[in-house]
Short mmCIF file of C-alpha atoms in Angstrom, two decimals:
data_model
loop_
_atom_site.label_atom_id
_atom_site.label_comp_id
_atom_site.label_asym_id
_atom_site.label_seq_id
_atom_site.Cartn_x
_atom_site.Cartn_y
_atom_site.Cartn_z
CA UNK S 1 0.24 -5.97 15.67
CA UNK S 2 -0.92 -6.58 11.53
CA UNK S 3 -2.89 -8.77 11.62
CA UNK S 4 -2.11 -11.20 8.23
CA UNK S 5 -4.79 -13.61 7.34
CA UNK S 6 -3.44 -17.18 5.03
CA UNK S 7 -6.69 -18.13 3.66
CA UNK S 8 -6.79 -21.60 2.35
CA UNK S 9 -8.62 -21.73 -0.51
CA UNK S 10 -9.69 -24.78 -1.80
CA UNK S 11 -12.12 -27.39 0.87
CA UNK S 12 -12.11 -30.30 -1.44
CA UNK S 13 -10.56 -34.15 0.16
CA UNK S 14 -7.88 -34.24 -0.22
CA UNK S 15 -6.53 -30.20 -1.35
CA UNK S 16 -3.01 -29.69 -1.46
CA UNK S 17 -3.63 -26.37 0.03
CA UNK S 18 -3.64 -26.91 3.42
CA UNK S 19 0.46 -27.96 2.79
CA UNK S 20 1.24 -25.11 1.03
CA UNK S 21 -0.49 -22.42 3.58
CA UNK S 22 1.69 -24.46 6.74
CA UNK S 23 4.75 -23.77 4.39
CA UNK S 24 3.82 -20.08 3.70
CA UNK S 25 3.33 -19.61 7.67
CA UNK S 26 6.40 -21.27 8.11
CA UNK S 27 8.17 -18.41 6.25
CA UNK S 28 5.56 -15.82 7.78
CA UNK S 29 6.53 -16.23 11.29
CA UNK S 30 10.04 -16.58 10.83
CA UNK S 31 10.27 -12.78 9.62
CA UNK S 32 8.03 -10.95 12.61
CA UNK S 33 6.89 -8.32 11.45
CA UNK S 34 2.93 -9.28 12.16
CA UNK S 35 0.99 -12.02 12.89
CA UNK S 36 0.45 -14.38 10.06
CA UNK S 37 -2.88 -16.97 10.80
CA UNK S 38 -4.49 -19.43 8.48
CA UNK S 39 -8.30 -19.65 7.85
CA UNK S 40 -9.38 -22.42 5.69
CA UNK S 41 -12.80 -22.02 4.18
CA UNK S 42 -13.02 -25.62 5.41
CA UNK S 43 -14.27 -24.51 8.47
CA UNK S 44 -16.57 -22.82 8.23
CA UNK S 45 -18.79 -24.46 5.75
CA UNK S 46 -20.27 -21.09 3.96
CA UNK S 47 -23.30 -23.23 1.83
CA UNK S 48 -23.84 -21.67 -1.44
CA UNK S 49 -24.15 -18.09 -1.20
CA UNK S 50 -27.99 -17.56 -0.54
CA UNK S 51 -27.78 -13.73 0.97
CA UNK S 52 -31.30 -12.06 0.39
CA UNK S 53 -28.60 -8.55 -0.24
CA UNK S 54 -26.27 -8.67 -1.26
CA UNK S 55 -22.79 -7.81 1.14
CA UNK S 56 -22.27 -4.13 -0.99
CA UNK S 57 -25.42 -3.06 0.49
CA UNK S 58 -26.34 -4.46 3.60
CA UNK S 59 -24.38 -6.80 6.37
CA UNK S 60 -26.98 -7.82 8.25
CA UNK S 61 -26.27 -12.01 6.91
CA UNK S 62 -28.86 -13.95 7.04
CA UNK S 63 -27.49 -17.45 6.32
CA UNK S 64 -25.53 -18.24 9.94
CA UNK S 65 -23.00 -19.39 8.71
CA UNK S 66 -22.02 -16.10 7.37
CA UNK S 67 -21.60 -14.17 10.56
CA UNK S 68 -18.07 -15.78 11.85
CA UNK S 69 -17.19 -15.82 8.46
CA UNK S 70 -17.73 -11.84 8.27
CA UNK S 71 -15.79 -11.19 11.67
CA UNK S 72 -12.83 -13.23 10.23
CA UNK S 73 -12.44 -11.25 7.84
CA UNK S 74 -12.79 -7.87 9.36
CA UNK S 75 -10.88 -8.99 11.82
CA UNK S 76 -7.65 -9.31 8.97
CA UNK S 77 -5.82 -5.88 8.62
CA UNK S 78 -4.28 -8.49 4.80
CA UNK S 79 -4.56 -11.10 3.44
CA UNK S 80 -2.55 -13.82 1.52
CA UNK S 81 -4.13 -15.89 -0.40
CA UNK S 82 -2.83 -19.64 -0.93
CA UNK S 83 -4.94 -19.83 -4.56
CA UNK S 84 -4.73 -23.21 -6.13
CA UNK S 85 -5.56 -23.13 -9.96
CA UNK S 86 -9.07 -25.13 -11.14
CA UNK S 87 -10.62 -25.15 -15.24
CA UNK S 88 -8.75 -21.78 -15.27
CA UNK S 89 -10.47 -19.96 -12.26
CA UNK S 90 -10.25 -19.23 -8.86
CA UNK S 91 -12.57 -22.30 -6.93
CA UNK S 92 -16.07 -22.69 -6.67
CA UNK S 93 -15.02 -22.67 -2.45
CA UNK S 94 -13.34 -19.34 -2.81
CA UNK S 95 -15.37 -17.65 -5.16
CA UNK S 96 -18.28 -18.11 -2.81
CA UNK S 97 -16.80 -17.00 0.65
CA UNK S 98 -15.28 -13.65 -1.52
CA UNK S 99 -19.22 -12.84 -2.64
CA UNK S 100 -20.41 -13.39 0.90
CA UNK S 101 -18.36 -10.43 1.72
CA UNK S 102 -17.66 -6.28 0.38
CA UNK S 103 -16.83 -4.10 3.10
CA UNK S 104 -14.84 -6.75 5.54
CA UNK S 105 -13.25 -7.19 2.87
CA UNK S 106 -11.74 -3.02 1.07
CA UNK S 107 -9.38 -0.91 1.85
CA UNK S 108 -6.62 -4.71 2.79
CA UNK S 109 -3.71 -5.83 0.63
CA UNK S 110 -3.34 -9.41 -0.17
CA UNK S 111 -0.88 -11.20 -2.00
CA UNK S 112 -1.76 -14.39 -3.48
CA UNK S 113 0.48 -17.92 -3.72
CA UNK S 114 -1.14 -19.86 -6.46
CA UNK S 115 -0.46 -23.65 -7.84
CA UNK S 116 -1.69 -25.83 -10.76
CA UNK S 117 0.29 -27.05 -13.76
CA UNK S 118 0.64 -23.70 -15.18
CA UNK S 119 1.34 -22.60 -11.70
CA UNK S 120 -2.15 -21.13 -11.52
CA UNK S 121 -1.56 -18.01 -12.66
CA UNK S 122 -4.82 -17.96 -14.78
CA UNK S 123 -6.47 -18.03 -11.12
CA UNK S 124 -4.11 -15.75 -9.70
CA UNK S 125 -4.63 -13.43 -12.63
CA UNK S 126 -9.08 -13.61 -12.08
CA UNK S 127 -8.64 -13.09 -8.20
CA UNK S 128 -6.93 -9.83 -8.64
CA UNK S 129 -9.79 -8.89 -11.34
CA UNK S 130 -12.39 -10.32 -8.09
CA UNK S 131 -10.52 -8.84 -5.61
CA UNK S 132 -10.52 -4.75 -7.51
CA UNK S 133 -14.00 -5.29 -7.08
CA UNK S 134 -13.60 -5.77 -3.73
CA UNK S 135 -11.25 -2.24 -3.00
CA UNK S 136 -8.16 -4.89 -2.05
CA UNK S 137 -5.21 -4.18 -3.47
CA UNK S 138 -2.77 -7.22 -4.69
CA UNK S 139 0.40 -6.86 -4.70
CA UNK S 140 2.50 -8.11 -7.44
CA UNK S 141 5.29 -10.51 -6.13
CA UNK S 142 3.32 -13.82 -6.79
CA UNK S 143 4.58 -17.15 -5.79
CA UNK S 144 3.82 -19.81 -8.41
CA UNK S 145 4.41 -24.07 -8.06
CA UNK S 146 3.49 -26.38 -10.19
CA UNK S 147 1.63 -29.67 -9.77
CA UNK S 148 4.45 -31.55 -11.93
CA UNK S 149 7.93 -29.73 -10.16
CA UNK S 150 6.64 -28.73 -6.80
CA UNK S 151 5.12 -31.53 -5.80
CA UNK S 152 5.97 -34.89 -5.76
CA UNK S 153 3.49 -36.96 -7.68
CA UNK S 154 1.26 -34.23 -7.68
CA UNK S 155 0.20 -34.53 -3.91
CA UNK S 156 2.84 -33.21 -1.44
CA UNK S 157 4.42 -30.55 -1.71
CA UNK S 158 7.99 -30.54 -2.39
CA UNK S 159 8.29 -26.72 -3.34
CA UNK S 160 11.61 -25.92 -5.27
CA UNK S 161 14.30 -23.53 -2.81
CA UNK S 162 13.96 -20.48 -5.17
CA UNK S 163 10.41 -20.07 -4.17
CA UNK S 164 11.22 -19.05 -0.67
CA UNK S 165 12.48 -15.40 -2.08
CA UNK S 166 9.57 -15.27 -3.64
CA UNK S 167 7.22 -15.76 -0.65
CA UNK S 168 9.32 -13.31 0.61
CA UNK S 169 9.50 -10.36 -1.25
CA UNK S 170 5.57 -10.75 -1.74
CA UNK S 171 5.06 -10.49 1.81
CA UNK S 172 7.62 -7.56 2.25
CA UNK S 173 4.51 -6.01 -0.06
CA UNK S 174 1.40 -7.18 1.59
CA UNK S 175 3.18 -5.33 4.90
CA UNK S 176 3.88 -2.90 2.80
CA UNK S 177 0.50 -2.07 1.62
CA UNK S 178 -1.44 -3.47 4.38
CA UNK S 179 0.36 -0.83 6.54
CA UNK S 180 -0.18 2.10 4.48
CA UNK S 181 -3.88 0.82 3.61
CA UNK S 182 -3.97 1.83 7.02
CA UNK S 183 -6.04 5.15 7.83
CA UNK S 184 -8.31 4.60 5.12
CA UNK S 185 -9.66 1.59 7.17
CA UNK S 186 -9.71 3.20 10.60
CA UNK S 187 -11.75 5.90 8.80
#
């Protein structure tokens, strides 16, 4: 079965991302079309990027934390990024984790679920550019939540009902593209 990782894109204490990831996984698990797994960046404890050679040229990782991270990303067929917006961009933890790898990301599809004061849309657009460089096809559907209307006191996730439909459309697209890209990953 297709394996889709729901990647929590924040590591800070008190983050909202785990609530959003659990909500997306709950919707995804009802579908039965893939095996969905939450992947929490905080559990990988990646230091600031410290590999001597870019991952585009070598997968001989020297940072001990990079090895389990590479294994996890490689075993997934596609992704859903839970992407909070920090200062109009992706979190430094997410960008750092992405930069550790290259080949492991290639020829896969990704959806983005963002949130922030303006729905996290600027971070999502930044993430699309980053993913393009890694040969990841990001899908069009993009659920975005506001810290002001979809979170109680900006900390307890209470998404508007309309967002569930948007998540399902995004998952339809992620699965379709993940399956379409399978022949490229098999080479």
